[in-house]
Amino acid sequence: MSELKQRGPRGLVIVDVQPTFCEGGELAVAGGNAVARAIADFAAAHRDRYALVVTTQDWHIDPGDHFAAEPDFVDTWPPHGVAGSANAELHPALAHLAPDAAVKKGQFSAAYSGFEGVDDDGTPLADLLTAAGVKQVDVCGIAESHCVAATALDAVQAGFATTVFTDLTVPVTPELGAQARTHMREAGVDLRASITA
């Protein structure tokens, strides 16, 4: 823990915790609702650790061939995170989160990483974190194997010391989760339970 503190101010990036990715949603991930509640509890208990708490959302207006009638679930997907729909909003568990910033991504193309998103003023995630003095980012959300991993990998590329809380995320499948964790470790992402941070 002392090592983490020495790295400077921290940001919490909560990735795509939306009903569209939870049980009952268009692209549901098993365990999504439970993860949403766990993230809400963690953020409420540890808000004072963070210089910035930011959420990301898939917010698809017309993402082209990202949507498909017969998706392959690799490059194409059924419609999800449709801009303006109830299932594209933040999960109800986060109703009291009041994030410091919120970014939306994928309006007109596929977008997995939160670093592809911008806030309502058009400011990219990296700039929001930098403006808040953040040096380290803690990442959680849905799904570990896709948007969480992509966000964490981009955070490393952007120069942030990056941690993914393994108990505050869930993969699409165990196999894809294992692959994502391997890629993240190789890139220098610290994988740990939130209780150890």
Tab-separated table of C-alpha atoms in Angstrom:
chain	number	residue	atom	x	y	z
A	1	MET	CA	0.000	0.000	0.000
A	2	SER	CA	2.842	2.419	0.742
A	3	GLU	CA	4.211	1.784	-2.748
A	4	LEU	CA	0.868	2.773	-4.256
A	5	LYS	CA	0.719	5.991	-2.240
A	6	GLN	CA	4.165	7.041	-3.473
A	7	ARG	CA	2.989	7.025	-7.054
A	8	GLY	CA	0.853	10.110	-6.557
A	9	PRO	CA	-2.834	10.937	-6.817
A	10	ARG	CA	-5.157	8.155	-7.874
A	11	GLY	CA	-8.145	8.009	-10.169
A	12	LEU	CA	-10.920	5.425	-10.169
A	13	VAL	CA	-12.171	4.495	-13.636
A	14	ILE	CA	-15.469	2.598	-13.578
A	15	VAL	CA	-15.913	0.983	-16.972
A	16	ASP	CA	-19.306	0.403	-18.617
A	17	VAL	CA	-21.346	-0.533	-15.541
A	18	GLN	CA	-24.597	-0.377	-17.481
A	19	PRO	CA	-27.727	-2.557	-17.505
A	20	THR	CA	-27.018	-3.448	-21.137
A	21	PHE	CA	-24.101	-5.599	-19.902
A	22	CYS	CA	-25.840	-7.086	-16.863
A	23	GLU	CA	-28.363	-9.864	-16.430
A	24	GLY	CA	-31.460	-8.936	-18.395
A	25	GLY	CA	-29.529	-6.667	-20.764
A	26	GLU	CA	-28.882	-6.980	-24.471
A	27	LEU	CA	-25.306	-8.193	-24.044
A	28	ALA	CA	-25.458	-9.632	-20.559
A	29	VAL	CA	-22.410	-10.843	-18.627
A	30	ALA	CA	-23.068	-13.312	-15.824
A	31	GLY	CA	-22.386	-11.633	-12.499
A	32	GLY	CA	-22.799	-8.111	-13.860
A	33	ASN	CA	-25.441	-6.994	-11.380
A	34	ALA	CA	-23.424	-8.267	-8.431
A	35	VAL	CA	-20.310	-6.478	-9.690
A	36	ALA	CA	-22.290	-3.265	-10.090
A	37	ARG	CA	-23.379	-3.416	-6.447
A	38	ALA	CA	-19.860	-4.276	-5.265
A	39	ILE	CA	-18.384	-1.333	-7.176
A	40	ALA	CA	-20.980	1.012	-5.719
A	41	ASP	CA	-20.131	-0.176	-2.205
A	42	PHE	CA	-16.385	0.157	-2.815
A	43	ALA	CA	-16.685	3.650	-4.279
A	44	ALA	CA	-18.866	4.828	-1.406
A	45	ALA	CA	-16.456	3.482	1.192
A	46	HIS	CA	-13.239	4.719	-0.436
A	47	ARG	CA	-14.157	7.911	-2.277
A	48	ASP	CA	-11.593	9.878	-0.264
A	49	ARG	CA	-8.757	7.885	-1.834
A	50	TYR	CA	-9.348	9.347	-5.266
A	51	ALA	CA	-8.574	12.679	-6.880
A	52	LEU	CA	-11.043	11.763	-9.650
A	53	VAL	CA	-13.808	9.197	-10.024
A	54	VAL	CA	-14.888	8.776	-13.637
A	55	THR	CA	-17.386	6.490	-15.346
A	56	THR	CA	-17.373	5.275	-18.931
A	57	GLN	CA	-20.377	4.186	-20.969
A	58	ASP	CA	-20.939	2.536	-24.312
A	59	TRP	CA	-23.155	5.103	-26.023
A	60	HIS	CA	-23.843	3.861	-29.530
A	61	ILE	CA	-25.697	6.115	-31.940
A	62	ASP	CA	-24.694	4.525	-35.250
A	63	PRO	CA	-21.609	2.363	-34.696
A	64	GLY	CA	-21.639	0.871	-38.192
A	65	ASP	CA	-20.681	-2.782	-38.477
A	66	HIS	CA	-20.065	-3.023	-34.721
A	67	PHE	CA	-23.741	-4.061	-34.653
A	68	ALA	CA	-24.862	-7.060	-36.683
A	69	ALA	CA	-28.039	-9.074	-37.161
A	70	GLU	CA	-25.891	-12.216	-37.050
A	71	PRO	CA	-22.996	-11.204	-34.785
A	72	ASP	CA	-19.803	-13.226	-34.440
A	73	PHE	CA	-19.259	-11.981	-30.850
A	74	VAL	CA	-15.664	-11.136	-31.739
A	75	ASP	CA	-15.858	-8.102	-34.000
A	76	THR	CA	-19.634	-7.784	-34.323
A	77	TRP	CA	-22.292	-7.761	-31.630
A	78	PRO	CA	-26.040	-7.503	-31.186
A	79	PRO	CA	-27.265	-3.942	-30.550
A	80	HIS	CA	-26.311	-2.810	-27.039
A	81	GLY	CA	-25.576	0.416	-25.201
A	82	VAL	CA	-27.939	2.272	-27.513
A	83	ALA	CA	-27.635	5.998	-26.849
A	84	GLY	CA	-30.592	7.365	-24.937
A	85	SER	CA	-31.949	3.989	-23.894
A	86	ALA	CA	-32.467	3.071	-20.250
A	87	ASN	CA	-30.017	0.182	-20.552
A	88	ALA	CA	-27.253	2.530	-21.723
A	89	GLU	CA	-27.502	4.643	-18.565
A	90	LEU	CA	-25.363	3.881	-15.545
A	91	HIS	CA	-26.521	0.866	-13.559
A	92	PRO	CA	-29.089	1.759	-10.873
A	93	ALA	CA	-26.605	0.563	-8.228
A	94	LEU	CA	-24.519	3.641	-9.118
A	95	ALA	CA	-27.412	6.066	-8.675
A	96	HIS	CA	-25.683	7.784	-5.745
A	97	LEU	CA	-22.138	7.638	-7.119
A	98	ALA	CA	-22.043	11.236	-8.423
A	99	PRO	CA	-18.856	10.746	-10.477
A	100	ASP	CA	-16.507	13.669	-10.937
A	101	ALA	CA	-16.522	13.035	-14.676
A	102	ALA	CA	-18.324	10.810	-17.162
A	103	VAL	CA	-17.197	9.800	-20.624
A	104	LYS	CA	-19.145	8.169	-23.424
A	105	LYS	CA	-17.607	6.126	-26.208
A	106	GLY	CA	-18.515	4.397	-29.444
A	107	GLN	CA	-21.064	6.857	-30.747
A	108	PHE	CA	-20.240	6.182	-34.395
A	109	SER	CA	-17.770	3.287	-34.286
A	110	ALA	CA	-16.675	0.383	-32.162
A	111	ALA	CA	-14.954	1.520	-28.970
A	112	TYR	CA	-13.740	-0.746	-26.211
A	113	SER	CA	-11.343	1.405	-24.199
A	114	GLY	CA	-12.545	4.226	-22.000
A	115	PHE	CA	-9.638	6.217	-23.439
A	116	GLU	CA	-11.595	6.368	-26.700
A	117	GLY	CA	-14.345	8.272	-24.887
A	118	VAL	CA	-14.953	11.946	-24.193
A	119	ASP	CA	-17.077	13.865	-21.724
A	120	ASP	CA	-19.939	16.155	-22.724
A	121	ASP	CA	-17.432	18.940	-23.447
A	122	GLY	CA	-15.405	16.695	-25.750
A	123	THR	CA	-12.523	16.204	-23.298
A	124	PRO	CA	-10.837	12.784	-23.582
A	125	LEU	CA	-10.428	10.551	-20.543
A	126	ALA	CA	-6.636	10.918	-20.498
A	127	ASP	CA	-6.933	14.708	-20.341
A	128	LEU	CA	-9.496	14.534	-17.529
A	129	LEU	CA	-7.165	12.351	-15.469
A	130	THR	CA	-4.131	14.512	-16.183
A	131	ALA	CA	-5.996	17.707	-15.293
A	132	ALA	CA	-6.852	16.169	-11.910
A	133	GLY	CA	-3.172	15.385	-11.290
A	134	VAL	CA	-3.754	11.636	-11.444
A	135	LYS	CA	-0.662	9.439	-11.690
A	136	GLN	CA	-2.250	6.063	-10.966
A	137	VAL	CA	-5.562	4.639	-12.107
A	138	ASP	CA	-7.578	1.859	-10.527
A	139	VAL	CA	-9.871	0.215	-13.071
A	140	CYS	CA	-13.004	-1.858	-12.501
A	141	GLY	CA	-16.231	-2.602	-14.349
A	142	ILE	CA	-17.644	-4.751	-17.134
A	143	ALA	CA	-16.407	-6.756	-18.898
A	144	GLU	CA	-12.936	-7.703	-17.728
A	145	SER	CA	-12.137	-9.530	-20.954
A	146	HIS	CA	-13.089	-6.649	-23.215
A	147	CYS	CA	-13.622	-3.018	-22.197
A	148	VAL	CA	-11.927	-3.256	-18.787
A	149	ALA	CA	-8.833	-4.854	-20.292
A	150	ALA	CA	-8.760	-2.392	-23.199
A	151	THR	CA	-9.051	0.544	-20.801
A	152	ALA	CA	-6.304	-0.783	-18.537
A	153	LEU	CA	-3.947	-1.428	-21.446
A	154	ASP	CA	-4.517	2.088	-22.785
A	155	ALA	CA	-3.956	3.525	-19.308
A	156	VAL	CA	-0.514	1.923	-19.230
A	157	GLN	CA	0.221	3.253	-22.717
A	158	ALA	CA	-0.805	6.718	-21.534
A	159	GLY	CA	1.759	6.538	-18.727
A	160	PHE	CA	-0.457	5.825	-15.736
A	161	ALA	CA	0.450	3.232	-13.132
A	162	THR	CA	-2.512	0.932	-13.576
A	163	THR	CA	-4.323	-1.533	-11.325
A	164	VAL	CA	-7.347	-3.666	-12.165
A	165	PHE	CA	-9.425	-4.785	-9.191
A	166	THR	CA	-10.082	-8.435	-9.977
A	167	ASP	CA	-12.983	-8.680	-7.525
A	168	LEU	CA	-14.745	-5.677	-9.072
A	169	THR	CA	-14.967	-6.982	-12.616
A	170	VAL	CA	-16.236	-10.032	-14.460
A	171	PRO	CA	-15.275	-11.497	-17.863
A	172	VAL	CA	-17.553	-12.587	-20.679
A	173	THR	CA	-16.212	-16.130	-20.222
A	174	PRO	CA	-13.594	-17.605	-17.868
A	175	GLU	CA	-11.374	-18.423	-20.844
A	176	LEU	CA	-11.485	-14.891	-22.233
A	177	GLY	CA	-10.884	-13.556	-18.738
A	178	ALA	CA	-7.746	-15.659	-18.362
A	179	GLN	CA	-6.449	-14.427	-21.721
A	180	ALA	CA	-7.132	-10.816	-20.790
A	181	ARG	CA	-5.344	-11.172	-17.448
A	182	THR	CA	-2.296	-12.599	-19.210
A	183	HIS	CA	-2.209	-9.675	-21.639
A	184	MET	CA	-2.653	-7.148	-18.861
A	185	ARG	CA	0.104	-8.650	-16.706
A	186	GLU	CA	2.481	-8.694	-19.667
A	187	ALA	CA	1.744	-5.004	-20.261
A	188	GLY	CA	2.499	-4.115	-16.645
A	189	VAL	CA	-1.007	-3.878	-15.214
A	190	ASP	CA	-1.180	-4.743	-11.507
A	191	LEU	CA	-3.982	-7.231	-10.861
A	192	ARG	CA	-5.214	-7.387	-7.287
A	193	ALA	CA	-8.294	-7.535	-5.113
A	194	SER	CA	-9.671	-4.187	-4.045
A	195	ILE	CA	-9.259	-5.075	-0.390
A	196	THR	CA	-5.467	-5.119	-0.838
A	197	ALA	CA	-5.232	-1.702	-2.447
